[in-house]
């Protein structure tokens, strides 16, 4: 299968170079700016196309690696006759294949969305790391078959999901990456309030944060959970609540309620009713 890329950015560079390294044929690139397409084609030793429809004619599978907002416009600019019998994919985590390529199947194309659950930050270096990347795949039956065959050949893990789940799936990725940043900011600024420099706060938190994430990923949440909520240490939770107000108190209370339900699974004979009342009271204070 010969693959062509529209969009010579971080993902286009990375997947192109990576697929090639796994013996999958890459034809070349078309991009909004010819200089980007030239740069990607010289990085991958493939062709640079000046017209999108020339690229389509020369490949069996087209990866639209453009920003999410531009996927539909790029798809609209394709010659619909030329996509017959071809695979057309995009890499958005939140859009389904059908949402992007609404009538492509009517023109005989196979459609797919293939999302790397991976931060691809460097056009030139990320291809070295993507072997560890987990992909989610969704689309028409043949589209999914072709893309999962590519991923199997590359040796990457993947999960096929239903198109109705794309928004919820992307929500999970956002919680795991971006919202964790928000929580870490809360954690760091709390130490700064105690007199730590930001640099020292980061240094102090590195072992506890990284070991915690490692533990959860290796042993799942029930086995990893420790702390005052899990121990049902109501005096400590009261002291914490007294340090907090407003939004931060809400975040602490709601997350504590979340881990309370994990604690109940972990210690099914422990009586958490007093702690439950304490957290309900803090939540109702708003
Ligand atoms: N980066 C990540 O970590 C990551 C992870 C998972 C999924 N994704 C998904 O991958 C896709 C691409 O993201 P990215 O990070 O690679 O973005 P990016 O680095 O901004 O690259 C996008 C490229 O698309 C090109 N482009 C924009 N509009 C175009 C158009 N109308 N026609 C042709 N080319 C156009 C731009 O080309 P020019 O340089 O020519 O202007 C740019 O180089 C998105 O759907 C994103 O959600 C990204």
mmCIF file with all atom_site columns, N, CA and C in Angstrom, residues 88-136:
data_model
loop_
_atom_site.group_PDB
_atom_site.id
_atom_site.type_symbol
_atom_site.label_atom_id
_atom_site.label_alt_id
_atom_site.label_comp_id
_atom_site.label_asym_id
_atom_site.label_entity_id
_atom_site.label_seq_id
_atom_site.pdbx_PDB_ins_code
_atom_site.Cartn_x
_atom_site.Cartn_y
_atom_site.Cartn_z
_atom_site.occupancy
_atom_site.B_iso_or_equiv
_atom_site.pdbx_formal_charge
_atom_site.auth_seq_id
_atom_site.auth_comp_id
_atom_site.auth_asym_id
_atom_site.auth_atom_id
_atom_site.pdbx_PDB_model_num
ATOM 1   N N  . UNK A 1 88  ? -9.027  6.667  2.998  1.00 0.00 ? 88  UNK A N  1
ATOM 2   C CA . UNK A 1 88  ? -8.810  8.056  3.382  1.00 0.00 ? 88  UNK A CA 1
ATOM 3   C C  . UNK A 1 88  ? -8.966  8.175  4.910  1.00 0.00 ? 88  UNK A C  1
ATOM 4   N N  . UNK A 1 89  ? -7.925  8.717  5.522  1.00 0.00 ? 89  UNK A N  1
ATOM 5   C CA . UNK A 1 89  ? -7.870  8.750  6.999  1.00 0.00 ? 89  UNK A CA 1
ATOM 6   C C  . UNK A 1 89  ? -7.587  10.168 7.483  1.00 0.00 ? 89  UNK A C  1
ATOM 7   N N  . UNK A 1 90  ? -7.979  10.404 8.736  1.00 0.00 ? 90  UNK A N  1
ATOM 8   C CA . UNK A 1 90  ? -7.459  11.592 9.428  1.00 0.00 ? 90  UNK A CA 1
ATOM 9   C C  . UNK A 1 90  ? -7.010  11.171 10.821 1.00 0.00 ? 90  UNK A C  1
ATOM 10  N N  . UNK A 1 91  ? -6.349  12.085 11.525 1.00 0.00 ? 91  UNK A N  1
ATOM 11  C CA . UNK A 1 91  ? -5.752  11.712 12.813 1.00 0.00 ? 91  UNK A CA 1
ATOM 12  C C  . UNK A 1 91  ? -6.359  12.455 13.997 1.00 0.00 ? 91  UNK A C  1
ATOM 13  N N  . UNK A 1 92  ? -7.542  13.036 13.791 1.00 0.00 ? 92  UNK A N  1
ATOM 14  C CA . UNK A 1 92  ? -8.170  13.752 14.907 1.00 0.00 ? 92  UNK A CA 1
ATOM 15  C C  . UNK A 1 92  ? -8.673  12.775 15.964 1.00 0.00 ? 92  UNK A C  1
ATOM 16  N N  . UNK A 1 93  ? -8.521  13.151 17.218 1.00 0.00 ? 93  UNK A N  1
ATOM 17  C CA . UNK A 1 93  ? -9.011  12.297 18.298 1.00 0.00 ? 93  UNK A CA 1
ATOM 18  C C  . UNK A 1 93  ? -10.494 12.467 18.539 1.00 0.00 ? 93  UNK A C  1
ATOM 19  N N  . UNK A 1 94  ? -11.037 13.625 18.128 1.00 0.00 ? 94  UNK A N  1
ATOM 20  C CA . UNK A 1 94  ? -12.418 13.932 18.522 1.00 0.00 ? 94  UNK A CA 1
ATOM 21  C C  . UNK A 1 94  ? -13.424 13.765 17.376 1.00 0.00 ? 94  UNK A C  1
ATOM 22  N N  . UNK A 1 95  ? -12.946 13.839 16.137 1.00 0.00 ? 95  UNK A N  1
ATOM 23  C CA . UNK A 1 95  ? -13.862 13.721 14.977 1.00 0.00 ? 95  UNK A CA 1
ATOM 24  C C  . UNK A 1 95  ? -13.936 12.272 14.533 1.00 0.00 ? 95  UNK A C  1
ATOM 25  N N  . UNK A 1 96  ? -15.110 11.838 14.120 1.00 0.00 ? 96  UNK A N  1
ATOM 26  C CA . UNK A 1 96  ? -15.201 10.488 13.546 1.00 0.00 ? 96  UNK A CA 1
ATOM 27  C C  . UNK A 1 96  ? -14.823 10.570 12.061 1.00 0.00 ? 96  UNK A C  1
ATOM 28  N N  . UNK A 1 97  ? -14.606 9.406  11.468 1.00 0.00 ? 97  UNK A N  1
ATOM 29  C CA . UNK A 1 97  ? -14.277 9.380  10.040 1.00 0.00 ? 97  UNK A CA 1
ATOM 30  C C  . UNK A 1 97  ? -15.464 9.902  9.229  1.00 0.00 ? 97  UNK A C  1
ATOM 31  N N  . UNK A 1 98  ? -16.664 9.497  9.632  1.00 0.00 ? 98  UNK A N  1
ATOM 32  C CA . UNK A 1 98  ? -17.878 9.883  8.888  1.00 0.00 ? 98  UNK A CA 1
ATOM 33  C C  . UNK A 1 98  ? -18.127 11.388 8.994  1.00 0.00 ? 98  UNK A C  1
ATOM 34  N N  . UNK A 1 99  ? -17.829 11.942 10.182 1.00 0.00 ? 99  UNK A N  1
ATOM 35  C CA . UNK A 1 99  ? -18.021 13.390 10.368 1.00 0.00 ? 99  UNK A CA 1
ATOM 36  C C  . UNK A 1 99  ? -17.112 14.162 9.400  1.00 0.00 ? 99  UNK A C  1
ATOM 37  N N  . UNK A 1 100 ? -15.925 13.651 9.179  1.00 0.00 ? 100 UNK A N  1
ATOM 38  C CA . UNK A 1 100 ? -14.972 14.348 8.312  1.00 0.00 ? 100 UNK A CA 1
ATOM 39  C C  . UNK A 1 100 ? -15.235 14.067 6.827  1.00 0.00 ? 100 UNK A C  1
ATOM 40  N N  . UNK A 1 101 ? -15.495 12.808 6.526  1.00 0.00 ? 101 UNK A N  1
ATOM 41  C CA . UNK A 1 101 ? -15.597 12.390 5.108  1.00 0.00 ? 101 UNK A CA 1
ATOM 42  C C  . UNK A 1 101 ? -17.020 11.885 4.861  1.00 0.00 ? 101 UNK A C  1
ATOM 43  N N  . UNK A 1 102 ? -17.994 12.776 5.013  1.00 0.00 ? 102 UNK A N  1
ATOM 44  C CA . UNK A 1 102 ? -19.392 12.355 5.071  1.00 0.00 ? 102 UNK A CA 1
ATOM 45  C C  . UNK A 1 102 ? -19.862 11.525 3.875  1.00 0.00 ? 102 UNK A C  1
ATOM 46  N N  . UNK A 1 103 ? -19.418 11.918 2.641  1.00 0.00 ? 103 UNK A N  1
ATOM 47  C CA . UNK A 1 103 ? -19.938 11.191 1.478  1.00 0.00 ? 103 UNK A CA 1
ATOM 48  C C  . UNK A 1 103 ? -18.858 10.341 0.787  1.00 0.00 ? 103 UNK A C  1
ATOM 49  N N  . UNK A 1 104 ? -17.723 10.148 1.455  1.00 0.00 ? 104 UNK A N  1
ATOM 50  C CA . UNK A 1 104 ? -16.611 9.443  0.780  1.00 0.00 ? 104 UNK A CA 1
ATOM 51  C C  . UNK A 1 104 ? -16.979 8.003  0.416  1.00 0.00 ? 104 UNK A C  1
ATOM 52  N N  . UNK A 1 105 ? -17.765 7.364  1.280  1.00 0.00 ? 105 UNK A N  1
ATOM 53  C CA . UNK A 1 105 ? -18.135 5.968  0.978  1.00 0.00 ? 105 UNK A CA 1
ATOM 54  C C  . UNK A 1 105 ? -19.034 5.904  -0.263 1.00 0.00 ? 105 UNK A C  1
ATOM 55  N N  . UNK A 1 106 ? -19.845 6.951  -0.483 1.00 0.00 ? 106 UNK A N  1
ATOM 56  C CA . UNK A 1 106 ? -20.700 6.987  -1.691 1.00 0.00 ? 106 UNK A CA 1
ATOM 57  C C  . UNK A 1 106 ? -19.818 7.010  -2.947 1.00 0.00 ? 106 UNK A C  1
ATOM 58  N N  . UNK A 1 107 ? -18.601 7.541  -2.818 1.00 0.00 ? 107 UNK A N  1
ATOM 59  C CA . UNK A 1 107 ? -17.682 7.592  -3.965 1.00 0.00 ? 107 UNK A CA 1
ATOM 60  C C  . UNK A 1 107 ? -16.717 6.400  -3.961 1.00 0.00 ? 107 UNK A C  1
ATOM 61  N N  . UNK A 1 108 ? -17.002 5.417  -3.137 1.00 0.00 ? 108 UNK A N  1
ATOM 62  C CA . UNK A 1 108 ? -16.224 4.170  -3.169 1.00 0.00 ? 108 UNK A CA 1
ATOM 63  C C  . UNK A 1 108 ? -14.936 4.192  -2.369 1.00 0.00 ? 108 UNK A C  1
ATOM 64  N N  . UNK A 1 109 ? -14.802 5.170  -1.446 1.00 0.00 ? 109 UNK A N  1
ATOM 65  C CA . UNK A 1 109 ? -13.581 5.202  -0.613 1.00 0.00 ? 109 UNK A CA 1
ATOM 66  C C  . UNK A 1 109 ? -13.825 4.447  0.692  1.00 0.00 ? 109 UNK A C  1
ATOM 67  N N  . UNK A 1 110 ? -12.729 4.022  1.321  1.00 0.00 ? 110 UNK A N  1
ATOM 68  C CA . UNK A 1 110 ? -12.802 3.429  2.661  1.00 0.00 ? 110 UNK A CA 1
ATOM 69  C C  . UNK A 1 110 ? -12.329 4.512  3.623  1.00 0.00 ? 110 UNK A C  1
ATOM 70  N N  . UNK A 1 111 ? -13.038 4.672  4.728  1.00 0.00 ? 111 UNK A N  1
ATOM 71  C CA . UNK A 1 111 ? -12.711 5.807  5.596  1.00 0.00 ? 111 UNK A CA 1
ATOM 72  C C  . UNK A 1 111 ? -12.270 5.341  6.988  1.00 0.00 ? 111 UNK A C  1
ATOM 73  N N  . UNK A 1 112 ? -11.431 6.168  7.609  1.00 0.00 ? 112 UNK A N  1
ATOM 74  C CA . UNK A 1 112 ? -10.915 5.785  8.917  1.00 0.00 ? 112 UNK A CA 1
ATOM 75  C C  . UNK A 1 112 ? -10.411 7.009  9.681  1.00 0.00 ? 112 UNK A C  1
ATOM 76  N N  . UNK A 1 113 ? -10.574 6.980  10.992 1.00 0.00 ? 113 UNK A N  1
ATOM 77  C CA . UNK A 1 113 ? -9.841  7.955  11.814 1.00 0.00 ? 113 UNK A CA 1
ATOM 78  C C  . UNK A 1 113 ? -8.859  7.139  12.647 1.00 0.00 ? 113 UNK A C  1
ATOM 79  N N  . UNK A 1 114 ? -7.622  7.604  12.669 1.00 0.00 ? 114 UNK A N  1
ATOM 80  C CA . UNK A 1 114 ? -6.570  6.874  13.391 1.00 0.00 ? 114 UNK A CA 1
ATOM 81  C C  . UNK A 1 114 ? -5.814  7.873  14.259 1.00 0.00 ? 114 UNK A C  1
ATOM 82  N N  . UNK A 1 115 ? -6.018  7.723  15.573 1.00 0.00 ? 115 UNK A N  1
ATOM 83  C CA . UNK A 1 115 ? -5.502  8.741  16.494 1.00 0.00 ? 115 UNK A CA 1
ATOM 84  C C  . UNK A 1 115 ? -4.404  8.170  17.391 1.00 0.00 ? 115 UNK A C  1
ATOM 85  N N  . UNK A 1 116 ? -3.194  8.743  17.282 1.00 0.00 ? 116 UNK A N  1
ATOM 86  C CA . UNK A 1 116 ? -2.145  8.314  18.218 1.00 0.00 ? 116 UNK A CA 1
ATOM 87  C C  . UNK A 1 116 ? -2.378  8.950  19.588 1.00 0.00 ? 116 UNK A C  1
ATOM 88  N N  . UNK A 1 117 ? -2.492  8.125  20.613 1.00 0.00 ? 117 UNK A N  1
ATOM 89  C CA . UNK A 1 117 ? -2.637  8.642  21.986 1.00 0.00 ? 117 UNK A CA 1
ATOM 90  C C  . UNK A 1 117 ? -1.229  8.964  22.482 1.00 0.00 ? 117 UNK A C  1
ATOM 91  N N  . UNK A 1 118 ? -0.693  10.004 21.918 1.00 0.00 ? 118 UNK A N  1
ATOM 92  C CA . UNK A 1 118 ? 0.733   10.255 22.082 1.00 0.00 ? 118 UNK A CA 1
ATOM 93  C C  . UNK A 1 118 ? 0.990   11.724 21.761 1.00 0.00 ? 118 UNK A C  1
ATOM 94  N N  . UNK A 1 119 ? 1.822   12.382 22.548 1.00 0.00 ? 119 UNK A N  1
ATOM 95  C CA . UNK A 1 119 ? 2.144   13.779 22.233 1.00 0.00 ? 119 UNK A CA 1
ATOM 96  C C  . UNK A 1 119 ? 3.263   13.797 21.192 1.00 0.00 ? 119 UNK A C  1
ATOM 97  N N  . UNK A 1 120 ? 2.937   14.265 20.000 1.00 0.00 ? 120 UNK A N  1
ATOM 98  C CA . UNK A 1 120 ? 3.923   14.324 18.908 1.00 0.00 ? 120 UNK A CA 1
ATOM 99  C C  . UNK A 1 120 ? 4.377   15.778 18.813 1.00 0.00 ? 120 UNK A C  1
ATOM 100 N N  . UNK A 1 121 ? 5.529   16.041 19.379 1.00 0.00 ? 121 UNK A N  1
ATOM 101 C CA . UNK A 1 121 ? 5.906   17.438 19.580 1.00 0.00 ? 121 UNK A CA 1
ATOM 102 C C  . UNK A 1 121 ? 7.026   17.899 18.662 1.00 0.00 ? 121 UNK A C  1
ATOM 103 N N  . UNK A 1 122 ? 7.712   16.968 18.023 1.00 0.00 ? 122 UNK A N  1
ATOM 104 C CA . UNK A 1 122 ? 8.894   17.357 17.251 1.00 0.00 ? 122 UNK A CA 1
ATOM 105 C C  . UNK A 1 122 ? 8.874   16.676 15.875 1.00 0.00 ? 122 UNK A C  1
ATOM 106 N N  . UNK A 1 123 ? 8.827   17.512 14.846 1.00 0.00 ? 123 UNK A N  1
ATOM 107 C CA . UNK A 1 123 ? 8.740   16.989 13.467 1.00 0.00 ? 123 UNK A CA 1
ATOM 108 C C  . UNK A 1 123 ? 9.860   16.018 13.141 1.00 0.00 ? 123 UNK A C  1
ATOM 109 N N  . UNK A 1 124 ? 11.035  16.292 13.697 1.00 0.00 ? 124 UNK A N  1
ATOM 110 C CA . UNK A 1 124 ? 12.215  15.499 13.321 1.00 0.00 ? 124 UNK A CA 1
ATOM 111 C C  . UNK A 1 124 ? 12.549  14.362 14.275 1.00 0.00 ? 124 UNK A C  1
ATOM 112 N N  . UNK A 1 125 ? 12.043  14.445 15.511 1.00 0.00 ? 125 UNK A N  1
ATOM 113 C CA . UNK A 1 125 ? 12.482  13.437 16.503 1.00 0.00 ? 125 UNK A CA 1
ATOM 114 C C  . UNK A 1 125 ? 11.392  12.476 16.958 1.00 0.00 ? 125 UNK A C  1
ATOM 115 N N  . UNK A 1 126 ? 10.122  12.882 16.862 1.00 0.00 ? 126 UNK A N  1
ATOM 116 C CA . UNK A 1 126 ? 9.062   12.064 17.484 1.00 0.00 ? 126 UNK A CA 1
ATOM 117 C C  . UNK A 1 126 ? 8.929   10.677 16.854 1.00 0.00 ? 126 UNK A C  1
ATOM 118 N N  . UNK A 1 127 ? 9.370   10.516 15.612 1.00 0.00 ? 127 UNK A N  1
ATOM 119 C CA . UNK A 1 127 ? 9.236   9.192  14.978 1.00 0.00 ? 127 UNK A CA 1
ATOM 120 C C  . UNK A 1 127 ? 10.039  8.122  15.733 1.00 0.00 ? 127 UNK A C  1
ATOM 121 N N  . UNK A 1 128 ? 11.058  8.573  16.471 1.00 0.00 ? 128 UNK A N  1
ATOM 122 C CA . UNK A 1 128 ? 11.882  7.615  17.235 1.00 0.00 ? 128 UNK A CA 1
ATOM 123 C C  . UNK A 1 128 ? 11.124  7.073  18.450 1.00 0.00 ? 128 UNK A C  1
ATOM 124 N N  . UNK A 1 129 ? 10.072  7.803  18.870 1.00 0.00 ? 129 UNK A N  1
ATOM 125 C CA . UNK A 1 129 ? 9.363   7.416  20.106 1.00 0.00 ? 129 UNK A CA 1
ATOM 126 C C  . UNK A 1 129 ? 8.006   6.772  19.844 1.00 0.00 ? 129 UNK A C  1
ATOM 127 N N  . UNK A 1 130 ? 7.490   6.920  18.618 1.00 0.00 ? 130 UNK A N  1
ATOM 128 C CA . UNK A 1 130 ? 6.093   6.541  18.356 1.00 0.00 ? 130 UNK A CA 1
ATOM 129 C C  . UNK A 1 130 ? 5.860   5.023  18.384 1.00 0.00 ? 130 UNK A C  1
ATOM 130 N N  . UNK A 1 131 ? 6.938   4.247  18.400 1.00 0.00 ? 131 UNK A N  1
ATOM 131 C CA . UNK A 1 131 ? 6.771   2.788  18.506 1.00 0.00 ? 131 UNK A CA 1
ATOM 132 C C  . UNK A 1 131 ? 6.032   2.436  19.807 1.00 0.00 ? 131 UNK A C  1
ATOM 133 N N  . UNK A 1 132 ? 6.153   3.302  20.839 1.00 0.00 ? 132 UNK A N  1
ATOM 134 C CA . UNK A 1 132 ? 5.450   3.060  22.103 1.00 0.00 ? 132 UNK A CA 1
ATOM 135 C C  . UNK A 1 132 ? 4.019   3.597  22.073 1.00 0.00 ? 132 UNK A C  1
ATOM 136 N N  . UNK A 1 133 ? 3.639   4.248  20.993 1.00 0.00 ? 133 UNK A N  1
ATOM 137 C CA . UNK A 1 133 ? 2.332   4.902  20.934 1.00 0.00 ? 133 UNK A CA 1
ATOM 138 C C  . UNK A 1 133 ? 1.189   3.902  20.772 1.00 0.00 ? 133 UNK A C  1
ATOM 139 N N  . UNK A 1 134 ? 0.107   4.189  21.470 1.00 0.00 ? 134 UNK A N  1
ATOM 140 C CA . UNK A 1 134 ? -1.120  3.388  21.380 1.00 0.00 ? 134 UNK A CA 1
ATOM 141 C C  . UNK A 1 134 ? -2.075  4.172  20.476 1.00 0.00 ? 134 UNK A C  1
ATOM 142 N N  . UNK A 1 135 ? -2.729  3.488  19.550 1.00 0.00 ? 135 UNK A N  1
ATOM 143 C CA . UNK A 1 135 ? -3.615  4.176  18.602 1.00 0.00 ? 135 UNK A CA 1
ATOM 144 C C  . UNK A 1 135 ? -5.072  3.764  18.828 1.00 0.00 ? 135 UNK A C  1
ATOM 145 N N  . UNK A 1 136 ? -5.982  4.710  18.574 1.00 0.00 ? 136 UNK A N  1
ATOM 146 C CA . UNK A 1 136 ? -7.396  4.317  18.505 1.00 0.00 ? 136 UNK A CA 1
ATOM 147 C C  . UNK A 1 136 ? -7.804  4.430  17.042 1.00 0.00 ? 136 UNK A C  1
#
